PDB file of C-alpha atoms (C1' of nucleotides) in Angstrom:
ATOM      1  CA  MET A   1      -0.032  -0.098   0.001  1.00 53.00           C
ATOM      2  CA  SER A   2       2.479   2.466   1.000  1.00 50.00           C
ATOM      3  CA  HIS A   3       5.403   1.040  -0.902  1.00 60.00           C
ATOM      4  CA  PHE A   4       5.536   3.228  -3.859  1.00 70.00           C
ATOM      5  CA  GLY A   5       8.024   2.939  -6.724  1.00 55.00           C
ATOM      6  CA  ARG A   6       8.517  -0.914  -6.097  1.00 62.00           C
ATOM      7  CA  SER A   7       6.506  -1.848  -8.700  1.00 66.00           C
ATOM      8  CA  GLY A   8       7.680   0.704 -11.263  1.00 66.00           C
ATOM      9  CA  PRO A   9       5.610   3.368 -12.614  1.00 65.00           C
ATOM     10  CA  PRO A  10       2.094   2.580 -12.559  1.00 66.00           C
ATOM     11  CA  ASP A  11       0.302   5.038 -14.766  1.00 68.00           C
ATOM     12  CA  ILE A  12       1.833   8.686 -15.213  1.00 68.00           C
ATOM     13  CA  ALA A  13      -0.204   9.342 -18.013  1.00 74.00           C
ATOM     14  CA  ASP A  14      -3.115  10.315 -16.002  1.00 81.00           C
ATOM     15  CA  THR A  15      -1.467  11.732 -13.199  1.00 88.00           C
ATOM     16  CA  TYR A  16       0.522  14.779 -12.111  1.00 91.00           C
ATOM     17  CA  SER A  17       4.072  14.567 -11.053  1.00 92.00           C
ATOM     18  CA  LEU A  18       5.119  16.860  -8.277  1.00 94.00           C
ATOM     19  CA  LEU A  19       8.904  17.308  -7.273  1.00 95.00           C
ATOM     20  CA  VAL A  20       9.739  17.592  -3.927  1.00 95.00           C
ATOM     21  CA  LEU A  21      13.200  18.944  -3.144  1.00 94.00           C
ATOM     22  CA  ASN A  22      15.298  19.929  -0.084  1.00 94.00           C
ATOM     23  CA  ILE A  23      14.072  16.758   1.823  1.00 94.00           C
ATOM     24  CA  THR A  24      16.191  14.991   4.149  1.00 93.00           C
ATOM     25  CA  PHE A  25      18.267  12.202   3.061  1.00 91.00           C
ATOM     26  CA  ARG A  26      16.351  10.079   5.552  1.00 90.00           C
ATOM     27  CA  THR A  27      12.763  10.962   4.388  1.00 91.00           C
ATOM     28  CA  THR A  28      10.985   8.209   2.714  1.00 91.00           C
ATOM     29  CA  ALA A  29       7.931   7.870   0.571  1.00 91.00           C
ATOM     30  CA  ASP A  30       6.234   6.686   3.227  1.00 90.00           C
ATOM     31  CA  ASP A  31       6.779   9.751   5.473  1.00 91.00           C
ATOM     32  CA  LEU A  32       5.557  11.979   2.530  1.00 92.00           C
ATOM     33  CA  PHE A  33       2.717   9.798   1.690  1.00 93.00           C
ATOM     34  CA  PRO A  34       0.587  11.089   4.575  1.00 93.00           C
ATOM     35  CA  LEU A  35       1.759  14.313   4.210  1.00 92.00           C
ATOM     36  CA  PHE A  36       0.609  14.693   0.391  1.00 94.00           C
ATOM     37  CA  ASP A  37      -2.098  12.391   0.734  1.00 93.00           C
ATOM     38  CA  LYS A  38      -4.052  14.895   2.935  1.00 92.00           C
ATOM     39  CA  TYR A  39      -4.337  17.442   0.144  1.00 93.00           C
ATOM     40  CA  GLY A  40      -5.141  15.025  -2.633  1.00 93.00           C
ATOM     41  CA  LYS A  41      -5.095  11.559  -3.847  1.00 92.00           C
ATOM     42  CA  VAL A  42      -1.519  10.545  -4.145  1.00 93.00           C
ATOM     43  CA  VAL A  43      -1.139   7.683  -6.708  1.00 92.00           C
ATOM     44  CA  ASP A  44       2.272   6.891  -6.290  1.00 92.00           C
ATOM     45  CA  ILE A  45       5.689   8.288  -4.642  1.00 93.00           C
ATOM     46  CA  PHE A  46       8.973   7.534  -5.901  1.00 93.00           C
ATOM     47  CA  ILE A  47      12.049   8.702  -4.321  1.00 93.00           C
ATOM     48  CA  PRO A  48      15.418   8.420  -6.489  1.00 92.00           C
ATOM     49  CA  LYS A  49      18.167   6.394  -4.513  1.00 90.00           C
ATOM     50  CA  ASP A  50      21.679   6.177  -5.246  1.00 86.00           C
ATOM     51  CA  ARG A  51      22.627   2.955  -7.256  1.00 82.00           C
ATOM     52  CA  ARG A  52      25.823   2.695  -5.053  1.00 82.00           C
ATOM     53  CA  THR A  53      24.929   3.251  -1.580  1.00 84.00           C
ATOM     54  CA  GLY A  54      21.163   3.186  -2.046  1.00 85.00           C
ATOM     55  CA  GLU A  55      20.478   6.460  -0.189  1.00 87.00           C
ATOM     56  CA  SER A  56      17.817   8.963  -1.031  1.00 91.00           C
ATOM     57  CA  ARG A  57      19.243  11.623  -3.279  1.00 92.00           C
ATOM     58  CA  GLY A  58      17.258  14.295  -1.120  1.00 93.00           C
ATOM     59  CA  PHE A  59      14.333  14.721  -3.415  1.00 95.00           C
ATOM     60  CA  ALA A  60      10.994  12.843  -4.075  1.00 95.00           C
ATOM     61  CA  PHE A  61       8.486  12.660  -6.799  1.00 94.00           C
ATOM     62  CA  VAL A  62       4.858  12.782  -5.795  1.00 94.00           C
ATOM     63  CA  ARG A  63       2.091  11.634  -8.435  1.00 93.00           C
ATOM     64  CA  TYR A  64      -1.431  13.171  -7.782  1.00 94.00           C
ATOM     65  CA  LYS A  65      -4.513  12.117  -9.715  1.00 91.00           C
ATOM     66  CA  TYR A  66      -5.785  15.659 -10.298  1.00 92.00           C
ATOM     67  CA  ALA A  67      -3.732  18.743 -11.100  1.00 90.00           C
ATOM     68  CA  ASP A  68      -5.852  20.964  -8.702  1.00 91.00           C
ATOM     69  CA  GLU A  69      -4.827  18.604  -5.718  1.00 94.00           C
ATOM     70  CA  ALA A  70      -1.504  18.729  -6.933  1.00 93.00           C
ATOM     71  CA  SER A  71      -1.398  22.160  -7.158  1.00 91.00           C
ATOM     72  CA  LYS A  72      -2.896  22.817  -3.501  1.00 91.00           C
ATOM     73  CA  ALA A  73      -0.317  20.481  -2.137  1.00 94.00           C
ATOM     74  CA  VAL A  74       2.653  22.475  -3.882  1.00 92.00           C
ATOM     75  CA  ASP A  75       0.989  25.742  -2.361  1.00 91.00           C
ATOM     76  CA  ARG A  76       0.458  24.210   0.962  1.00 90.00           C
ATOM     77  CA  LEU A  77       3.514  21.806   1.142  1.00 93.00           C
ATOM     78  CA  ASP A  78       6.104  24.077  -0.318  1.00 93.00           C
ATOM     79  CA  GLY A  79       8.067  25.111   2.314  1.00 91.00           C
ATOM     80  CA  ARG A  80       6.590  22.903   4.977  1.00 91.00           C
ATOM     81  CA  MET A  81       9.239  21.686   7.569  1.00 91.00           C
ATOM     82  CA  VAL A  82       9.856  18.051   7.177  1.00 90.00           C
ATOM     83  CA  ASP A  83      12.101  16.285   9.399  1.00 89.00           C
ATOM     84  CA  GLY A  84      13.438  19.569  10.494  1.00 90.00           C
ATOM     85  CA  ARG A  85      14.213  20.475   6.867  1.00 92.00           C
ATOM     86  CA  GLU A  86      12.064  22.816   4.678  1.00 92.00           C
ATOM     87  CA  ILE A  87      10.986  20.820   1.654  1.00 94.00           C
ATOM     88  CA  THR A  88      10.204  22.528  -1.721  1.00 93.00           C
ATOM     89  CA  VAL A  89       7.352  21.253  -3.630  1.00 95.00           C
ATOM     90  CA  GLN A  90       6.789  22.158  -7.087  1.00 93.00           C
ATOM     91  CA  PHE A  91       5.477  20.633 -10.422  1.00 93.00           C
ATOM     92  CA  ALA A  92       7.888  18.214 -12.378  1.00 93.00           C
ATOM     93  CA  LYS A  93       9.620  19.964 -15.239  1.00 89.00           C
ATOM     94  CA  TYR A  94      10.938  16.925 -16.799  1.00 88.00           C
ATOM     95  CA  GLY A  95       9.297  13.254 -17.314  1.00 83.00           C
ATOM     96  CA  PRO A  96      10.786  10.023 -16.541  1.00 81.00           C
ATOM     97  CA  ASN A  97      11.716   9.672 -20.182  1.00 78.00           C
ATOM     98  CA  ALA A  98      13.019  13.172 -20.361  1.00 72.00           C
ATOM     99  CA  GLU A  99       9.737  14.277 -21.965  1.00 76.00           C
ATOM    100  CA  ARG A 100       8.477  17.671 -21.460  1.00 76.00           C
ATOM    101  CA  ILE A 101       6.108  18.198 -18.772  1.00 77.00           C
ATOM    102  CA  GLN A 102       3.370  21.031 -18.238  1.00 73.00           C
ATOM    103  CA  LYS A 103       2.195  21.465 -14.781  1.00 75.00           C
ATOM    104  CA  GLY A 104       3.443  18.439 -13.887  1.00 73.00           C
ATOM    105  CA  ARG A 105       1.603  16.387 -16.608  1.00 81.00           C
ATOM    106  CA  ILE A 106       3.375  14.831 -19.479  1.00 76.00           C
ATOM    107  CA  ILE A 107       2.494  16.690 -22.943  1.00 71.00           C
ATOM    108  CA  GLU A 108       4.882  14.934 -24.945  1.00 64.00           C
ATOM    109  CA  THR A 109       4.996  11.243 -25.145  1.00 55.00           C
ATOM    110  CA  SER A 110       7.490   8.628 -27.220  1.00 49.00           C
ATOM    111  CA  PRO A 111       6.110   8.577 -30.462  1.00 50.00           C
ATOM    112  CA  ARG A 112       7.310   4.832 -30.690  1.00 43.00           C
ATOM    113  CA  SER A 113       3.730   3.863 -31.365  1.00 39.00           C
ATOM    114  CA  LYS A 114       4.320   4.510 -35.031  1.00 43.00           C
ATOM    115  CA  SER A 115       6.107   2.381 -37.316  1.00 38.00           C
ATOM    116  CA  SER A 116       7.474  -0.836 -36.264  1.00 38.00           C
ATOM    117  CA  ARG A 117       8.991  -0.759 -32.853  1.00 37.00           C
ATOM    118  CA  SER A 118      12.180  -2.460 -34.173  1.00 39.00           C
ATOM    119  CA  ARG A 119      15.055  -0.627 -33.360  1.00 38.00           C
ATOM    120  CA  SER A 120      17.302   1.084 -35.804  1.00 40.00           C
ATOM    121  CA  PRO A 121      20.187  -0.685 -37.059  1.00 41.00           C
ATOM    122  CA  SER A 122      22.549   2.040 -35.924  1.00 40.00           C
ATOM    123  CA  ARG A 123      24.514   1.489 -32.900  1.00 41.00           C
ATOM    124  CA  ARG A 124      24.320  -1.313 -30.403  1.00 41.00           C
ATOM    125  CA  SER A 125      26.933  -0.617 -27.900  1.00 42.00           C
ATOM    126  CA  ARG A 126      25.683   1.924 -25.892  1.00 43.00           C
ATOM    127  CA  HIS A 127      23.215   1.303 -22.950  1.00 42.00           C
ATOM    128  CA  ARG A 128      24.809   1.569 -19.451  1.00 41.00           C
ATOM    129  CA  ASP A 129      27.264   4.339 -20.533  1.00 45.00           C
ATOM    130  CA  ASP A 130      24.321   6.719 -20.768  1.00 44.00           C
ATOM    131  CA  TYR A 131      22.645   6.299 -17.519  1.00 40.00           C
ATOM    132  CA  LYS A 132      26.224   6.045 -15.789  1.00 44.00           C
ATOM    133  CA  ASP A 133      27.257   9.502 -16.843  1.00 44.00           C
ATOM    134  CA  LYS A 134      23.887  10.762 -15.588  1.00 45.00           C
ATOM    135  CA  ASP A 135      24.434   8.921 -12.265  1.00 42.00           C
ATOM    136  CA  TYR A 136      28.084   9.822 -12.128  1.00 44.00           C
ATOM    137  CA  ARG A 137      27.419  13.577 -12.275  1.00 42.00           C
ATOM    138  CA  ARG A 138      24.737  13.316 -10.010  1.00 44.00           C
ATOM    139  CA  ARG A 139      26.142  11.504  -7.315  1.00 43.00           C
ATOM    140  CA  SER A 140      29.053  13.962  -7.343  1.00 46.00           C
ATOM    141  CA  ARG A 141      27.039  16.361  -5.516  1.00 47.00           C
ATOM    142  CA  SER A 142      29.123  16.231  -2.455  1.00 46.00           C
ATOM    143  CA  ARG A 143      31.369  13.961  -0.505  1.00 42.00           C
ATOM    144  CA  SER A 144      35.146  14.199  -0.901  1.00 38.00           C
ATOM    145  CA  TYR A 145      35.979  13.357  -4.538  1.00 40.00           C
ATOM    146  CA  ASP A 146      33.987  16.005  -5.516  1.00 41.00           C
ATOM    147  CA  ARG A 147      36.933  18.401  -5.140  1.00 40.00           C
ATOM    148  CA  ASN A 148      39.168  16.114  -7.192  1.00 41.00           C
ATOM    149  CA  GLU A 149      36.569  16.357 -10.009  1.00 39.00           C
ATOM    150  CA  ARG A 150      36.655  19.858  -9.721  1.00 39.00           C
ATOM    151  CA  ASP A 151      40.052  20.448 -10.104  1.00 41.00           C
ATOM    152  CA  ARG A 152      40.113  18.143 -13.163  1.00 42.00           C
ATOM    153  CA  TYR A 153      37.504  20.170 -14.727  1.00 40.00           C
ATOM    154  CA  ARG A 154      39.150  23.400 -13.659  1.00 40.00           C
ATOM    155  CA  GLY A 155      35.662  24.277 -12.444  1.00 36.00           C
ATOM    156  CA  ARG A 156      32.702  25.231 -14.595  1.00 40.00           C
ATOM    157  CA  ASP A 157      29.298  26.493 -14.162  1.00 40.00           C
ATOM    158  CA  ARG A 158      29.411  23.791 -11.315  1.00 38.00           C
ATOM    159  CA  ASP A 159      30.653  26.451  -8.892  1.00 38.00           C
ATOM    160  CA  SER A 160      28.163  28.994  -9.988  1.00 36.00           C
ATOM    161  CA  ARG A 161      25.353  26.767  -9.174  1.00 38.00           C
ATOM    162  CA  ARG A 162      26.408  26.116  -5.731  1.00 37.00           C
ATOM    163  CA  ARG A 163      26.863  29.844  -5.127  1.00 35.00           C
ATOM    164  CA  SER A 164      24.101  30.741  -6.766  1.00 37.00           C
ATOM    165  CA  ARG A 165      21.949  28.742  -3.944  1.00 40.00           C
ATOM    166  CA  SER A 166      23.901  30.471  -1.456  1.00 38.00           C
ATOM    167  CA  ARG A 167      22.821  33.951  -2.436  1.00 40.00           C
ATOM    168  CA  SER A 168      19.453  32.652  -3.293  1.00 40.00           C
ATOM    169  CA  ALA A 169      18.783  31.324   0.331  1.00 41.00           C
ATOM    170  CA  SER A 170      16.003  33.750   0.632  1.00 40.00           C
ATOM    171  CA  PRO A 171      13.316  32.320   2.697  1.00 43.00           C
ATOM    172  CA  ASP A 172      11.239  35.286   1.823  1.00 41.00           C
ATOM    173  CA  ARG A 173      10.154  33.816  -1.564  1.00 39.00           C
ATOM    174  CA  LYS A 174       8.424  30.764  -0.093  1.00 38.00           C
ATOM    175  CA  GLY A 175       5.358  31.078   1.724  1.00 37.00           C
ATOM    176  CA  ARG A 176       4.022  33.960  -0.419  1.00 40.00           C
ATOM    177  CA  GLY A 177       2.260  33.397  -3.590  1.00 37.00           C
ATOM    178  CA  ARG A 178       3.785  31.314  -6.191  1.00 36.00           C
ATOM    179  CA  GLY A 179       5.607  33.602  -8.156  1.00 37.00           C
ATOM    180  CA  ARG A 180       8.555  31.488  -8.984  1.00 38.00           C
ATOM    181  CA  HIS A 181       8.912  33.142 -12.521  1.00 38.00           C
ATOM    182  CA  ASP A 182      11.027  35.483 -11.243  1.00 39.00           C
ATOM    183  CA  ASP A 183      13.693  33.269 -11.074  1.00 38.00           C
ATOM    184  CA  GLU A 184      14.417  33.483 -14.709  1.00 37.00           C
ATOM    185  CA  ARG A 185      14.467  37.300 -14.620  1.00 40.00           C
ATOM    186  CA  HIS A 186      18.134  37.303 -13.892  1.00 38.00           C
ATOM    187  CA  SER A 187      19.843  38.679 -17.033  1.00 40.00           C
ATOM    188  CA  ARG A 188      22.363  36.536 -18.686  1.00 39.00           C
ATOM    189  CA  SER A 189      24.902  39.038 -19.203  1.00 42.00           C
ATOM    190  CA  ARG A 190      28.041  36.906 -19.059  1.00 42.00           C
ATOM    191  CA  SER A 191      27.781  34.532 -21.926  1.00 39.00           C
ATOM    192  CA  ARG A 192      31.109  33.989 -23.372  1.00 41.00           C
ATOM    193  CA  SER A 193      33.090  34.751 -20.502  1.00 38.00           C
ATOM    194  CA  VAL A 194      32.823  31.377 -19.016  1.00 38.00           C
ATOM    195  CA  ASP A 195      36.137  30.332 -18.601  1.00 41.00           C
ATOM    196  CA  SER A 196      37.805  33.419 -19.967  1.00 40.00           C
ATOM    197  CA  ARG A 197      40.930  32.477 -21.411  1.00 38.00           C
ATOM    198  CA  SER A 198      41.318  31.493 -25.134  1.00 37.00           C
ATOM    199  CA  PRO A 199      39.000  28.802 -26.606  1.00 39.00           C
ATOM    200  CA  ALA A 200      41.793  28.102 -28.833  1.00 37.00           C
ATOM    201  CA  ARG A 201      44.517  28.300 -26.256  1.00 36.00           C
ATOM    202  CA  HIS A 202      43.285  25.422 -24.435  1.00 36.00           C
ATOM    203  CA  SER A 203      46.049  22.990 -24.089  1.00 39.00           C
ATOM    204  CA  PRO A 204      44.669  19.515 -24.107  1.00 41.00           C
ATOM    205  CA  SER A 205      47.197  18.329 -21.540  1.00 39.00           C
ATOM    206  CA  PRO A 206      45.856  15.248 -20.174  1.00 39.00           C
ATOM    207  CA  LYS A 207      49.255  14.722 -18.073  1.00 39.00           C
ATOM    208  CA  ARG A 208      48.847  17.226 -15.476  1.00 39.00           C
ATOM    209  CA  SER A 209      51.018  15.695 -12.651  1.00 36.00           C
ATOM    210  CA  PRO A 210      52.123  18.646 -10.489  1.00 42.00           C
ATOM    211  CA  SER A 211      53.221  16.306  -7.904  1.00 37.00           C
ATOM    212  CA  PRO A 212      55.830  14.162  -9.426  1.00 38.00           C
ATOM    213  CA  LYS A 213      56.065  12.691  -5.881  1.00 41.00           C
ATOM    214  CA  ARG A 214      53.436  10.079  -6.773  1.00 37.00           C
ATOM    215  CA  SER A 215      54.809   6.683  -7.931  1.00 38.00           C
ATOM    216  CA  ILE A 216      53.658   5.618 -11.239  1.00 35.00           C
ATOM    217  CA  SER A 217      52.668   2.348  -9.631  1.00 38.00           C
ATOM    218  CA  PRO A 218      51.483   2.853  -6.186  1.00 39.00           C
ATOM    219  CA  GLN A 219      50.509  -0.763  -5.955  1.00 38.00           C
ATOM    220  CA  LYS A 220      53.947  -1.769  -6.971  1.00 41.00           C
ATOM    221  CA  SER A 221      55.849  -0.075  -4.415  1.00 35.00           C
ATOM    222  CA  ALA A 222      54.622  -1.224  -1.113  1.00 34.00           C
ATOM    223  CA  SER A 223      55.473   0.471   1.984  1.00 35.00           C
ATOM    224  CA  PRO A 224      58.734  -0.808   3.046  1.00 39.00           C
ATOM    225  CA  LYS A 225      58.530   0.621   6.609  1.00 41.00           C
ATOM    226  CA  LYS A 226      54.781   0.290   7.326  1.00 38.00           C
ATOM    227  CA  SER A 227      54.527  -3.583   7.601  1.00 34.00           C
ATOM    228  CA  PRO A 228      52.992  -4.617  10.610  1.00 38.00           C
ATOM    229  CA  ARG A 229      52.531  -7.859   8.982  1.00 37.00           C
ATOM    230  CA  ARG A 230      54.844  -8.957   6.411  1.00 36.00           C
ATOM    231  CA  GLU A 231      52.075  -9.932   4.273  1.00 37.00           C
ATOM    232  CA  SER A 232      48.263 -10.463   4.343  1.00 35.00           C
ATOM    233  CA  PRO A 233      47.640 -14.104   4.473  1.00 39.00           C
ATOM    234  CA  ASP A 234      43.849 -13.750   4.342  1.00 41.00           C
ATOM    235  CA  ASN A 235      44.031 -11.398   1.490  1.00 38.00           C
ATOM    236  CA  ARG A 236      46.729 -12.872  -0.642  1.00 36.00           C
ATOM    237  CA  SER A 237      45.706 -16.382  -1.198  1.00 34.00           C
ATOM    238  CA  ARG A 238      42.602 -17.502   0.901  1.00 37.00           C
ATOM    239  CA  ASP A 239      41.948 -20.731  -0.821  1.00 44.00           C
ATOM    240  CA  GLY A 240      44.532 -20.570  -3.529  1.00 38.00           C
ATOM    241  CA  LYS A 241      42.040 -19.419  -6.301  1.00 42.00           C
ATOM    242  CA  SER A 242      43.313 -16.480  -7.755  1.00 37.00           C
ATOM    243  CA  PRO A 243      46.972 -15.443  -6.280  1.00 39.00           C
ATOM    244  CA  THR A 244      47.276 -12.283  -8.721  1.00 37.00           C
ATOM    245  CA  PRO A 245      44.092 -11.810 -10.739  1.00 40.00           C
ATOM    246  CA  ARG A 246      45.395  -8.047 -10.947  1.00 38.00           C
ATOM    247  CA  SER A 247      48.306  -8.975 -12.986  1.00 36.00           C
ATOM    248  CA  VAL A 248      46.855 -11.449 -15.024  1.00 40.00           C
ATOM    249  CA  SER A 249      47.833  -9.450 -18.216  1.00 39.00           C
ATOM    250  CA  PRO A 250      48.568  -5.810 -18.059  1.00 39.00           C
ATOM    251  CA  ARG A 251      48.997  -5.406 -21.710  1.00 40.00           C
ATOM    252  CA  GLY A 252      46.744  -7.596 -23.538  1.00 37.00           C
ATOM    253  CA  ARG A 253      44.702 -10.356 -23.177  1.00 39.00           C
ATOM    254  CA  PRO A 254      45.714 -13.967 -24.235  1.00 41.00           C
ATOM    255  CA  ASP A 255      46.135 -14.137 -28.066  1.00 39.00           C
ATOM    256  CA  ALA A 256      43.787 -16.877 -28.051  1.00 42.00           C
ATOM    257  CA  SER A 257      41.011 -14.150 -28.105  1.00 39.00           C
ATOM    258  CA  ARG A 258      42.245 -11.280 -30.266  1.00 38.00           C
ATOM    259  CA  SER A 259      44.896 -12.255 -32.634  1.00 40.00           C
ATOM    260  CA  PRO A 260      46.387 -15.816 -33.146  1.00 43.00           C
ATOM    261  CA  SER A 261      49.763 -14.043 -33.817  1.00 39.00           C
ATOM    262  CA  PRO A 262      49.950 -10.449 -32.666  1.00 42.00           C
ATOM    263  CA  ARG A 263      53.677 -10.330 -33.351  1.00 42.00           C
ATOM    264  CA  ASN A 264      55.326 -13.347 -34.628  1.00 41.00           C
ATOM    265  CA  SER A 265      55.111 -15.129 -37.851  1.00 42.00           C
ATOM    266  CA  ASN A 266      52.493 -12.663 -38.860  1.00 40.00           C
ATOM    267  CA  GLY A 267      53.404 -12.276 -42.778  1.00 42.00           C
ATOM    268  CA  ASP A 268      49.644 -11.320 -43.635  1.00 48.00           C
ATOM    269  CA  GLU A 269      49.594  -8.018 -41.776  1.00 44.00           C
TER     270      GLU A 269
ATOM    271  C1'  DG B   1      28.616   8.328   9.886  1.00 70.09           C
ATOM    272  C1'  DT B   2      28.905  12.808   6.492  1.00 70.09           C
ATOM    273  C1'  DT B   3      26.608  16.226   2.135  1.00 70.09           C
ATOM    274  C1'  DG B   4      22.234  19.811  -0.049  1.00 70.09           C
ATOM    275  C1'  DA B   5      22.053  21.245  -6.247  1.00 70.09           C
ATOM    276  C1'  DG B   6      18.608  19.349  -8.614  1.00 70.09           C
ATOM    277  C1'  DC B   7      14.129  16.348 -12.015  1.00 70.09           C
ATOM    278  C1'  DG B   8      12.539   9.785 -11.748  1.00 70.09           C
ATOM    279  C1'  DT B   9      12.280   3.972 -11.267  1.00 70.09           C
ATOM    280  C1'  DT B  10      10.458  -2.517 -12.311  1.00 70.09           C
TER     281       DT B  10
END
DNA sequence: GTTGAGCGTT
């Protein structure tokens, strides 16, 4: 009954999706159900979770059966304190399939009902990379390695986003009429001044190792001093199955799979 | 165990 999102999307064709942001990472659908259900008929509640840890991402989707109820919930629950945090309720802008949504309702659906459903013989190797990319940049919201990535990308508009919220931390906006259209009022003056510098001067230097201290092979050089136990018996060969699974073939796999003769007696190529 | 911009699953 209260287990939403367990059976997948029930029917989003006749339902309005609401996006709930700013919720605690511990808030679950069951916690929002009684809250949203009080303002209307909630058909489904889904809270995206990280595939790695499985923790909530901090936002949830509440589907209402009617738009009027959803609108009321947005106006009433928007700014409500949940679990000690003020949540932000608003109509979803994007659909589960990246479709356009108006007022929480999907106005554009996948026109795959036309022609045969067969896929086009275009590319076939591309499926997990897609969702992975999305996940990666999503899960990089914080933690620790976030700084690492930032250094790598030299910072971009990501910093702006973070800072933006800081300056936009005006609780005044909430609780007073739903005038969220003022958000886009900000003029976009800086357009090309994204990173300054020359666009062509960018030196694609993938090798940016300012710290030559780091060894090339961290795993090769074990700590000569730090060795409480000469070796790790329980980590090396527990049952004698794979003594060295990592060094199986650093260069290539056995030629029995790729080329019968990569570099010898090869007069054909 | 943590964090805090944003838009989604079997």
